[in-house]
CSV table of C-alpha atoms in Angstrom, one decimal:
chain,number,residue,atom,x,y,z
A,1024,MET,CA,22.1,1.8,-1.8
A,1025,ALA,CA,24.1,5.0,-1.6
A,1026,LEU,CA,25.0,6.5,1.8
A,1027,HIS,CA,26.3,9.9,2.6
A,1028,PRO,CA,30.1,10.2,2.0
A,1029,GLY,CA,32.2,8.8,4.7
A,1030,VAL,CA,29.5,6.6,6.2
A,1031,SER,CA,30.1,2.9,6.4
A,1032,ARG,CA,27.9,1.6,9.2
A,1033,PRO,CA,24.6,-0.1,8.4
A,1034,PRO,CA,21.8,2.6,8.3
A,1035,ALA,CA,19.2,2.6,11.0
A,1036,ASN,CA,16.9,4.6,8.7
A,1037,VAL,CA,13.6,2.8,8.3
A,1038,LEU,CA,13.9,3.3,4.5
A,1039,ALA,CA,16.7,0.7,4.4
A,1040,VAL,CA,14.2,-2.0,5.3
A,1041,LEU,CA,11.8,-0.9,2.5
A,1042,ARG,CA,14.6,-1.0,0.0
A,1043,GLU,CA,15.5,-4.5,0.9
A,1044,VAL,CA,11.9,-5.6,0.4
A,1045,ALA,CA,11.8,-3.8,-3.0
A,1046,GLU,CA,14.9,-5.7,-4.1
A,1047,ARG,CA,13.3,-9.0,-3.0
A,1048,LEU,CA,9.8,-8.4,-4.2
A,1049,PRO,CA,10.0,-5.7,-6.8
A,1050,GLU,CA,6.8,-6.4,-8.7
A,1051,ARG,CA,4.6,-7.1,-5.7
A,1052,PRO,CA,1.9,-4.4,-5.1
A,1053,ALA,CA,3.0,-2.4,-2.1
A,1054,LEU,CA,-0.1,-0.1,-1.9
A,1055,ILE,CA,-3.6,-0.3,-3.5
A,1056,ALA,CA,-5.6,2.8,-3.0
A,1057,PRO,CA,-9.0,4.1,-4.1
A,1058,HIS,CA,-8.9,6.3,-7.2
A,1059,PRO,CA,-10.7,9.6,-6.8
A,1060,GLY,CA,-12.5,9.0,-10.1
A,1061,GLY,CA,-13.6,5.5,-9.2
A,1062,GLY,CA,-11.8,2.1,-9.2
A,1063,SER,CA,-8.4,1.8,-7.7
A,1064,ARG,CA,-4.7,2.3,-8.4
A,1065,ALA,CA,-1.7,0.3,-7.3
A,1066,ILE,CA,2.0,0.8,-6.9
A,1067,THR,CA,4.6,-1.9,-6.7
A,1068,PHE,CA,7.5,-1.9,-4.2
A,1069,ARG,CA,10.0,-1.1,-7.0
A,1070,ARG,CA,7.9,1.8,-8.2
A,1071,LEU,CA,7.2,3.1,-4.7
A,1072,THR,CA,10.9,3.2,-3.8
A,1073,ASN,CA,11.7,4.9,-7.1
A,1074,ARG,CA,9.1,7.7,-6.5
A,1075,ILE,CA,10.3,8.1,-2.9
A,1076,ASP,CA,13.9,8.5,-4.2
A,1077,ARG,CA,12.9,11.1,-6.7
A,1078,VAL,CA,10.9,13.2,-4.2
A,1079,ALA,CA,13.7,12.9,-1.6
A,1080,ALA,CA,16.3,14.2,-4.1
A,1081,GLY,CA,13.9,17.1,-4.9
A,1082,LEU,CA,13.4,18.0,-1.3
A,1083,ARG,CA,17.2,18.1,-0.9
A,1084,ARG,CA,17.4,20.4,-3.9
A,1085,LEU,CA,14.9,22.7,-2.3
A,1086,GLY,CA,17.1,22.9,0.8
A,1087,LEU,CA,15.6,20.4,3.3
A,1088,LEU,CA,18.4,19.1,5.5
A,1089,PRO,CA,18.7,16.1,7.9
A,1090,GLY,CA,17.3,16.9,11.3
A,1091,GLU,CA,15.0,19.6,10.0
A,1092,HIS,CA,11.2,19.2,10.3
A,1093,ALA,CA,8.6,18.9,7.6
A,1094,ILE,CA,4.9,19.1,8.3
A,1095,VAL,CA,3.0,16.5,6.3
A,1096,MET,CA,-0.7,17.1,5.7
A,1097,VAL,CA,-1.8,14.4,3.3
A,1098,PRO,CA,-4.7,12.0,3.8
A,1099,MET,CA,-4.0,8.2,3.8
A,1100,SER,CA,-3.0,7.6,0.2
A,1101,ILE,CA,-0.1,6.5,-2.0
A,1102,GLU,CA,1.0,10.1,-2.0
A,1103,LEU,CA,1.1,10.1,1.8
A,1104,TYR,CA,3.7,7.3,1.9
A,1105,VAL,CA,5.7,8.8,-1.0
A,1106,ALA,CA,5.9,12.1,0.8
A,1107,LEU,CA,6.4,10.7,4.3
A,1108,LEU,CA,9.1,8.2,3.3
A,1109,ALA,CA,10.9,10.8,1.1
A,1110,VAL,CA,11.2,13.1,4.2
A,1111,LEU,CA,12.7,10.2,6.2
A,1112,GLN,CA,15.1,9.3,3.3
A,1113,VAL,CA,16.5,12.8,3.5
A,1114,GLY,CA,16.9,12.4,7.3
A,1115,ALA,CA,14.4,15.1,8.1
A,1116,VAL,CA,11.6,14.6,10.6
A,1117,ALA,CA,8.0,14.2,9.4
A,1118,VAL,CA,5.5,16.1,11.6
A,1119,PHE,CA,1.8,15.0,11.5
A,1120,VAL,CA,-1.2,16.9,13.0
A,1121,ASP,CA,-4.8,15.8,13.4
A,1122,PRO,CA,-6.6,16.7,10.2
A,1123,TRP,CA,-9.5,18.5,11.9
A,1124,ILE,CA,-7.2,20.9,13.8
A,1125,GLY,CA,-7.4,24.6,12.8
A,1126,ALA,CA,-4.8,26.9,11.4
A,1127,ARG,CA,-4.1,28.7,14.7
A,1128,GLN,CA,-3.5,25.5,16.6
A,1129,ILE,CA,-1.3,24.2,13.8
A,1130,ALA,CA,0.7,27.4,14.1
A,1131,ALA,CA,1.1,26.7,17.8
A,1132,PHE,CA,2.4,23.2,17.0
A,1133,ALA,CA,4.7,24.6,14.3
A,1134,ALA,CA,6.2,27.1,16.8
A,1135,SER,CA,7.5,24.2,18.9
A,1136,VAL,CA,9.3,22.4,16.1
A,1137,ALA,CA,10.2,25.3,13.7
A,1138,PRO,CA,9.4,23.4,10.4
A,1139,ARG,CA,11.4,24.1,7.3
A,1140,ALA,CA,8.9,22.5,4.9
A,1141,TRP,CA,5.2,22.0,4.4
A,1142,ILE,CA,4.0,19.1,2.2
A,1143,GLY,CA,0.2,18.8,1.8
A,1144,VAL,CA,-2.9,18.6,-0.4
A,1145,PRO,CA,-4.0,21.9,-1.9
A,1146,LYS,CA,-6.6,22.6,0.8
A,1147,SER,CA,-3.9,22.3,3.5
A,1148,HIS,CA,-2.0,25.2,1.9
A,1149,LEU,CA,-5.1,27.4,2.3
A,1150,LEU,CA,-4.6,27.1,6.1
A,1151,ARG,CA,-1.2,28.8,5.6
A,1152,LEU,CA,-3.0,31.9,4.3
A,1153,LEU,CA,-4.6,32.3,7.7
A,1154,GLU,CA,-1.5,32.3,9.8
A,1155,PRO,CA,1.7,34.4,9.1
A,1156,ALA,CA,3.8,31.8,10.9
A,1157,LEU,CA,2.7,29.1,8.5
A,1158,ARG,CA,3.2,31.3,5.5
A,1159,ALA,CA,6.8,31.9,6.6
A,1160,ILE,CA,7.7,28.2,6.3
A,1161,PRO,CA,10.5,28.3,3.6
A,1162,TRP,CA,9.8,25.2,1.5
A,1163,SER,CA,6.3,24.2,0.4
A,1164,VAL,CA,5.0,21.4,-1.8
A,1165,THR,CA,1.5,20.5,-2.9
A,1166,THR,CA,0.4,17.0,-3.8
A,1167,GLY,CA,-2.0,18.5,-6.4
A,1168,ARG,CA,-1.9,21.3,-8.9
A,1169,ARG,CA,-0.4,24.6,-7.9
A,1170,LEU,CA,-3.4,27.0,-7.9
A,1171,ALA,CA,-3.3,30.7,-8.3
A,1172,GLY,CA,-2.8,32.4,-5.0
A,1173,LEU,CA,-1.9,29.1,-3.3
A,1174,PRO,CA,1.3,29.5,-1.2
A,1175,ALA,CA,3.0,26.4,-2.6
A,1176,ARG,CA,6.4,26.7,-4.3
A,1177,ARG,CA,6.5,23.2,-6.0
A,1178,THR,CA,4.3,20.3,-6.7
A,1179,LEU,CA,5.0,16.7,-5.9
A,1180,ALA,CA,4.9,15.9,-9.6
A,1181,GLU,CA,7.6,18.5,-10.3
A,1182,LEU,CA,9.9,16.9,-7.7
A,1183,GLU,CA,9.3,13.5,-9.2
A,1184,ALA,CA,10.1,14.8,-12.7
A,1185,GLU,CA,13.8,15.1,-11.8
A,1186,PRO,CA,15.9,12.0,-11.3
A,1187,GLY,CA,16.6,10.5,-7.9
A,1188,ASP,CA,20.2,10.1,-6.5
A,1189,GLY,CA,19.7,7.0,-4.4
A,1190,VAL,CA,21.3,8.8,-1.4
A,1191,LEU,CA,19.9,7.5,2.0
A,1192,HIS,CA,20.6,9.4,5.1
A,1193,PRO,CA,21.9,6.6,7.4
A,1194,ALA,CA,20.4,7.9,10.6
A,1195,THR,CA,21.1,6.6,14.1
A,1196,PRO,CA,18.6,4.7,16.1
A,1197,GLU,CA,18.2,7.8,18.4
A,1198,GLU,CA,17.4,10.2,15.5
A,1199,PRO,CA,13.8,11.4,15.4
A,1200,ALA,CA,11.7,10.2,12.4
A,1201,LEU,CA,8.1,11.0,13.1
A,1202,ILE,CA,6.3,13.5,15.4
A,1203,THR,CA,2.6,13.3,15.8
A,1204,PHE,CA,0.8,16.3,17.3
A,1205,THR,CA,-2.7,16.2,18.9
A,1206,SER,CA,-4.5,18.9,20.7
A,1207,GLY,CA,-5.7,17.0,23.8
A,1208,SER,CA,-8.4,18.4,26.1
A,1209,SER,CA,-6.3,21.4,27.2
A,1210,GLY,CA,-5.7,22.6,23.6
A,1211,GLU,CA,-1.9,22.7,24.3
A,1212,PRO,CA,0.3,20.9,21.7
A,1213,LYS,CA,1.0,17.3,22.7
A,1214,GLY,CA,3.7,15.7,20.6
A,1215,ALA,CA,4.7,12.0,20.4
A,1216,ASN,CA,8.3,11.6,19.1
A,1217,ARG,CA,9.1,8.3,17.3
A,1218,THR,CA,12.8,7.7,16.5
A,1219,HIS,CA,14.1,5.5,13.7
A,1220,GLY,CA,15.1,2.9,16.3
A,1221,PHE,CA,11.7,3.0,17.8
A,1222,LEU,CA,9.9,2.5,14.4
A,1223,ARG,CA,12.2,-0.5,13.6
A,1224,ALA,CA,11.6,-2.0,17.0
A,1225,GLN,CA,7.9,-1.5,16.6
A,1226,GLN,CA,8.0,-3.2,13.3
A,1227,ARG,CA,9.8,-6.2,14.8
A,1228,ALA,CA,7.3,-6.4,17.7
A,1229,LEU,CA,4.2,-6.2,15.4
A,1230,ALA,CA,5.7,-8.8,13.0
A,1231,ALA,CA,6.4,-11.1,16.0
A,1232,GLU,CA,3.0,-10.8,17.6
A,1233,PHE,CA,0.9,-10.6,14.4
A,1234,PRO,CA,2.9,-12.6,11.8
A,1235,ALA,CA,2.0,-12.3,8.2
A,1236,ALA,CA,1.6,-15.2,5.8
A,1237,PRO,CA,3.3,-15.0,2.4
A,1238,GLU,CA,0.0,-14.6,0.6
A,1239,ASP,CA,-1.5,-12.0,3.0
A,1240,VAL,CA,-3.1,-8.8,1.7
A,1241,ASP,CA,-4.0,-6.4,4.6
A,1242,MET,CA,-6.4,-3.6,4.9
A,1243,PRO,CA,-5.0,-1.2,7.6
A,1244,MET,CA,-7.0,1.7,8.9
A,1245,PHE,CA,-4.0,2.9,11.0
A,1246,PRO,CA,-1.0,4.4,9.0
A,1247,VAL,CA,1.5,2.8,11.4
A,1248,PHE,CA,0.3,-0.7,10.3
A,1249,SER,CA,0.8,0.3,6.6
A,1250,LEU,CA,4.4,1.1,7.5
A,1251,ASN,CA,4.8,-2.3,9.1
A,1252,ASN,CA,3.3,-3.9,6.0
A,1253,LEU,CA,5.9,-2.1,3.8
A,1254,ALA,CA,8.6,-3.4,6.1
A,1255,VAL,CA,7.6,-7.1,5.8
A,1256,GLY,CA,6.5,-7.1,2.1
A,1257,VAL,CA,2.7,-7.3,2.7
A,1258,THR,CA,0.4,-5.5,0.2
A,1259,SER,CA,-1.8,-2.8,1.9
A,1260,VAL,CA,-5.2,-2.0,0.5
A,1261,LEU,CA,-6.1,1.4,1.8
A,1262,PRO,CA,-9.8,1.6,2.8
A,1263,ASP,CA,-12.2,3.7,0.7
A,1264,MET,CA,-13.4,5.9,3.6
A,1265,ASP,CA,-13.0,9.2,5.4
A,1266,LEU,CA,-10.8,8.4,8.4
A,1267,ARG,CA,-12.2,11.3,10.2
A,1268,ARG,CA,-15.7,9.8,10.1
A,1269,VAL,CA,-15.2,6.1,10.9
A,1270,ASP,CA,-18.8,5.9,12.3
A,1271,ARG,CA,-20.1,6.7,8.8
A,1272,VAL,CA,-18.0,4.3,6.7
A,1273,GLU,CA,-19.9,2.8,3.8
A,1274,ALA,CA,-19.6,-0.8,4.8
A,1275,GLY,CA,-20.8,-2.2,1.5
A,1276,THR,CA,-18.1,-0.2,-0.4
A,1277,VAL,CA,-15.3,-1.5,2.0
A,1278,LEU,CA,-16.5,-5.1,1.9
A,1279,ARG,CA,-16.5,-5.1,-1.9
A,1280,GLN,CA,-13.1,-3.5,-1.9
A,1281,MET,CA,-11.9,-6.4,0.4
A,1282,THR,CA,-13.3,-9.0,-2.0
A,1283,ALA,CA,-12.0,-7.4,-5.1
A,1284,HIS,CA,-8.4,-7.3,-3.9
A,1285,GLY,CA,-8.3,-10.5,-2.0
A,1286,VAL,CA,-7.9,-9.0,1.5
A,1287,THR,CA,-7.0,-11.6,4.1
A,1288,THR,CA,-6.4,-9.5,7.2
A,1289,CYS,CA,-7.8,-6.2,8.5
A,1290,THR,CA,-6.5,-3.9,11.2
A,1291,ALA,CA,-9.0,-1.2,12.3
A,1292,SER,CA,-10.8,0.5,15.1
A,1293,PRO,CA,-13.9,-1.0,16.8
A,1294,PRO,CA,-16.4,1.4,15.2
A,1295,PHE,CA,-15.1,0.3,11.8
A,1296,PHE,CA,-15.8,-3.4,12.5
A,1297,ASP,CA,-19.2,-2.3,14.1
A,1298,ARG,CA,-20.2,-0.9,10.7
A,1299,LEU,CA,-19.1,-4.0,8.8
A,1300,ALA,CA,-20.9,-6.3,11.3
A,1301,ALA,CA,-24.1,-4.3,11.1
A,1302,HIS,CA,-24.1,-4.4,7.3
A,1303,LEU,CA,-23.4,-8.2,7.2
A,1304,ALA,CA,-26.2,-8.8,9.6
A,1305,THR,CA,-28.6,-8.0,6.7
A,1306,ALA,CA,-26.3,-9.1,3.8
A,1307,PRO,CA,-24.2,-12.1,5.1
A,1308,GLY,CA,-23.4,-13.1,1.5
A,1309,GLU,CA,-21.1,-10.1,1.1
A,1310,ALA,CA,-18.6,-11.2,3.8
A,1311,PRO,CA,-15.1,-11.5,2.5
A,1312,ARG,CA,-12.9,-14.5,3.4
A,1313,LEU,CA,-10.7,-13.0,6.1
A,1314,ARG,CA,-8.3,-15.0,8.3
A,1315,ARG,CA,-7.7,-12.3,10.9
A,1316,LEU,CA,-9.2,-9.2,12.3
A,1317,LEU,CA,-7.1,-7.0,14.6
A,1318,THR,CA,-8.6,-4.1,16.5
A,1319,GLY,CA,-7.5,-1.6,19.1
A,1320,GLY,CA,-7.5,2.1,20.0
A,1321,ALA,CA,-10.7,1.9,22.1
A,1322,PRO,CA,-12.4,-0.4,24.6
A,1323,VAL,CA,-14.3,-3.3,23.1
A,1324,SER,CA,-17.5,-4.7,24.7
A,1325,ASP,CA,-18.6,-8.3,24.9
A,1326,ALA,CA,-21.6,-7.4,22.7
A,1327,GLN,CA,-19.3,-6.0,20.0
A,1328,LEU,CA,-17.2,-9.1,20.0
A,1329,CYS,CA,-20.3,-11.3,19.7
A,1330,ALA,CA,-21.6,-9.3,16.8
A,1331,TRP,CA,-18.2,-9.5,15.0
A,1332,ARG,CA,-18.1,-13.2,15.6
A,1333,THR,CA,-21.5,-13.6,14.0
A,1334,ALA,CA,-20.4,-11.6,11.0
A,1335,PHE,CA,-17.1,-13.3,10.6
A,1336,PRO,CA,-17.6,-16.9,12.0
A,1337,ASP,CA,-14.4,-18.4,10.6
A,1338,THR,CA,-12.1,-15.4,11.2
A,1339,GLU,CA,-9.5,-15.1,14.1
A,1340,ILE,CA,-10.5,-11.9,16.0
A,1341,LEU,CA,-7.7,-10.3,18.1
A,1342,VAL,CA,-8.1,-7.3,20.5
A,1343,ALA,CA,-4.9,-5.4,21.0
A,1344,TYR,CA,-4.0,-3.0,23.8
A,1345,GLY,CA,-1.4,-0.3,23.5
A,1346,SER,CA,-0.7,3.4,23.3
A,1347,THR,CA,1.1,5.9,21.0
A,1348,GLU,CA,4.2,5.4,23.1
A,1349,ALA,CA,4.0,1.6,23.2
A,1350,GLU,CA,2.3,-0.5,20.6
A,1351,PRO,CA,1.6,-3.4,21.1
A,1352,VAL,CA,1.5,-3.9,24.8
A,1353,ALA,CA,-0.9,-6.8,25.1
A,1354,HIS,CA,-3.5,-8.7,23.1
A,1355,LEU,CA,-5.9,-11.7,23.2
A,1356,THR,CA,-8.4,-13.5,21.1
A,1357,ALA,CA,-12.1,-12.8,21.2
A,1358,GLU,CA,-12.7,-16.2,22.7
A,1359,GLU,CA,-10.1,-15.6,25.5
A,1360,ARG,CA,-11.7,-12.2,26.2
A,1361,LEU,CA,-15.3,-13.7,26.5
A,1362,ALA,CA,-14.1,-16.6,28.6
A,1363,ALA,CA,-12.3,-14.3,31.0
A,1364,VAL,CA,-15.6,-12.7,31.9
A,1365,HIS,CA,-17.0,-16.0,33.1
A,1366,THR,CA,-13.8,-17.5,34.7
A,1367,GLY,CA,-12.5,-14.3,36.3
A,1368,ARG,CA,-14.2,-11.7,38.4
A,1369,PRO,CA,-17.3,-10.6,36.5
A,1370,GLU,CA,-17.9,-7.7,38.9
A,1371,ALA,CA,-14.5,-6.2,38.3
A,1372,PRO,CA,-14.4,-2.9,36.3
A,1373,GLY,CA,-12.9,-2.6,32.9
A,1374,TYR,CA,-12.0,-5.3,30.3
A,1375,CYS,CA,-9.4,-8.0,30.2
A,1376,ALA,CA,-6.5,-6.7,27.9
A,1377,GLY,CA,-4.7,-10.0,27.6
A,1378,ARG,CA,-1.1,-10.9,28.4
A,1379,PRO,CA,1.9,-8.5,27.8
A,1380,VAL,CA,3.8,-9.2,24.6
A,1381,GLU,CA,7.1,-11.1,24.9
A,1382,ARG,CA,9.2,-8.1,23.9
A,1383,LEU,CA,8.0,-6.0,26.9
A,1384,GLN,CA,8.5,-5.9,30.6
A,1385,ALA,CA,5.4,-5.0,32.4
A,1386,ARG,CA,4.3,-4.3,36.0
A,1387,LEU,CA,1.1,-3.1,37.6
A,1388,LEU,CA,1.9,-0.6,40.3
A,1389,ARG,CA,-0.3,0.7,43.0
A,1390,ILE,CA,-1.6,4.2,42.3
A,1391,HIS,CA,0.7,6.8,43.8
A,1392,ASP,CA,1.9,10.4,43.5
A,1393,GLY,CA,5.4,11.3,42.5
A,1394,PRO,CA,8.3,9.2,41.1
A,1395,VAL,CA,9.0,5.6,41.9
A,1396,GLU,CA,12.0,5.1,44.2
A,1397,LEU,CA,13.1,1.5,44.5
A,1398,GLY,CA,14.4,0.3,47.9
A,1399,GLU,CA,15.8,-3.0,49.0
A,1400,ASP,CA,12.6,-4.8,48.1
A,1401,GLY,CA,12.7,-3.6,44.6
A,1402,TRP,CA,9.4,-3.5,42.8
A,1403,ALA,CA,7.6,-5.6,45.4
A,1404,ALA,CA,6.8,-2.6,47.6
A,1405,TRP,CA,5.2,-0.8,44.6
A,1406,GLU,CA,3.2,-3.5,42.9
A,1407,ALA,CA,-0.6,-3.5,43.2
A,1408,ALA,CA,-2.3,-6.5,44.9
A,1409,PRO,CA,-4.2,-9.0,42.8
A,1410,GLY,CA,-7.5,-7.5,41.7
A,1411,GLU,CA,-6.5,-4.0,42.7
A,1412,ILE,CA,-6.7,-1.1,40.3
A,1413,GLY,CA,-3.2,0.2,39.5
A,1414,GLU,CA,-1.0,1.9,37.0
A,1415,LEU,CA,0.6,-0.1,34.2
A,1416,VAL,CA,4.2,0.6,33.5
A,1417,VAL,CA,6.1,-1.0,30.6
A,1418,ALA,CA,9.6,-1.1,29.2
A,1419,GLY,CA,11.1,-2.5,26.1
A,1420,GLU,CA,12.8,-1.6,22.8
A,1421,HIS,CA,9.5,-0.4,21.2
A,1422,VAL,CA,8.6,1.9,24.2
């Protein structure tokens, strides 16, 4: 692994972990994705790191420098991870925006980070025609063909046609790696900044709380879990669905995909599992042999858990709680959640979220205005009473 001249310390760059996996498991499939024309296509860990290295070298030749920002607008696919991880290999910062956000709002986001590159599917470049600020981004790459009138200087295939150089920006734990922008209810840009140190800490936390077996094949609906799978050498099968319309997922298609590729674990939102359970209620013979389901991102009702348990009677079902800034925070099994309703306080609002994970420090504070100022009693004066609604505060390396 080549580092920048004069650098001798071990790199904090998350790509270093992927390269170690590729050396250990070169021929294991890293990603299996639906093919636009039907069927599927796969890429091994060795081939993935090779493609990333070629694209990273191409981005450097274009002029992208460490610390600069690159907007990435590619749906969940092999190309997404090639582009994203190439940006990180350069030492630049990948910027994501919600795919349903319009050009004007994207321009507002861009104004706050001054991106130097735009990497996206051909349709994403059409957005740049609508906003002068987006057209002014210096370096642009399309994952498809370069169409007439499309403001894209290079294609991903052109970058890959040139050899890679193996150079990995070492990065420090404090250097930004990913920024995710959402619009929120106010319409103002809301960015979540993940550093290289945070991503590696999150990978360690996820691996500790939801350990993978050597033979596992995972279907992750959330891109962050695909990154974790790459870090631990687990094959990811990307679901054949439109992530913007989870409530309309073709359950039969996804279930057949699971069976065809030997999926053993699945991480997805509650509506995703609702669709699978509803389908299996009328076609139980189509159920794949899964050992674990992991869900989060939205509240889960007792009725949902019972429906999932009926659909997957022999599968461990875990409900995780967390946020963009801290994931995971807590989790529990479906059985623990259902039992908590009967042994706790059934009239209490909300749902049981489980116990905080070991790598976090957590306290429930009484609701208050202003900052917390600790006195002689420390946290005791601020903590909520048992059964009282409060504010959860957490600390840890993946926060």
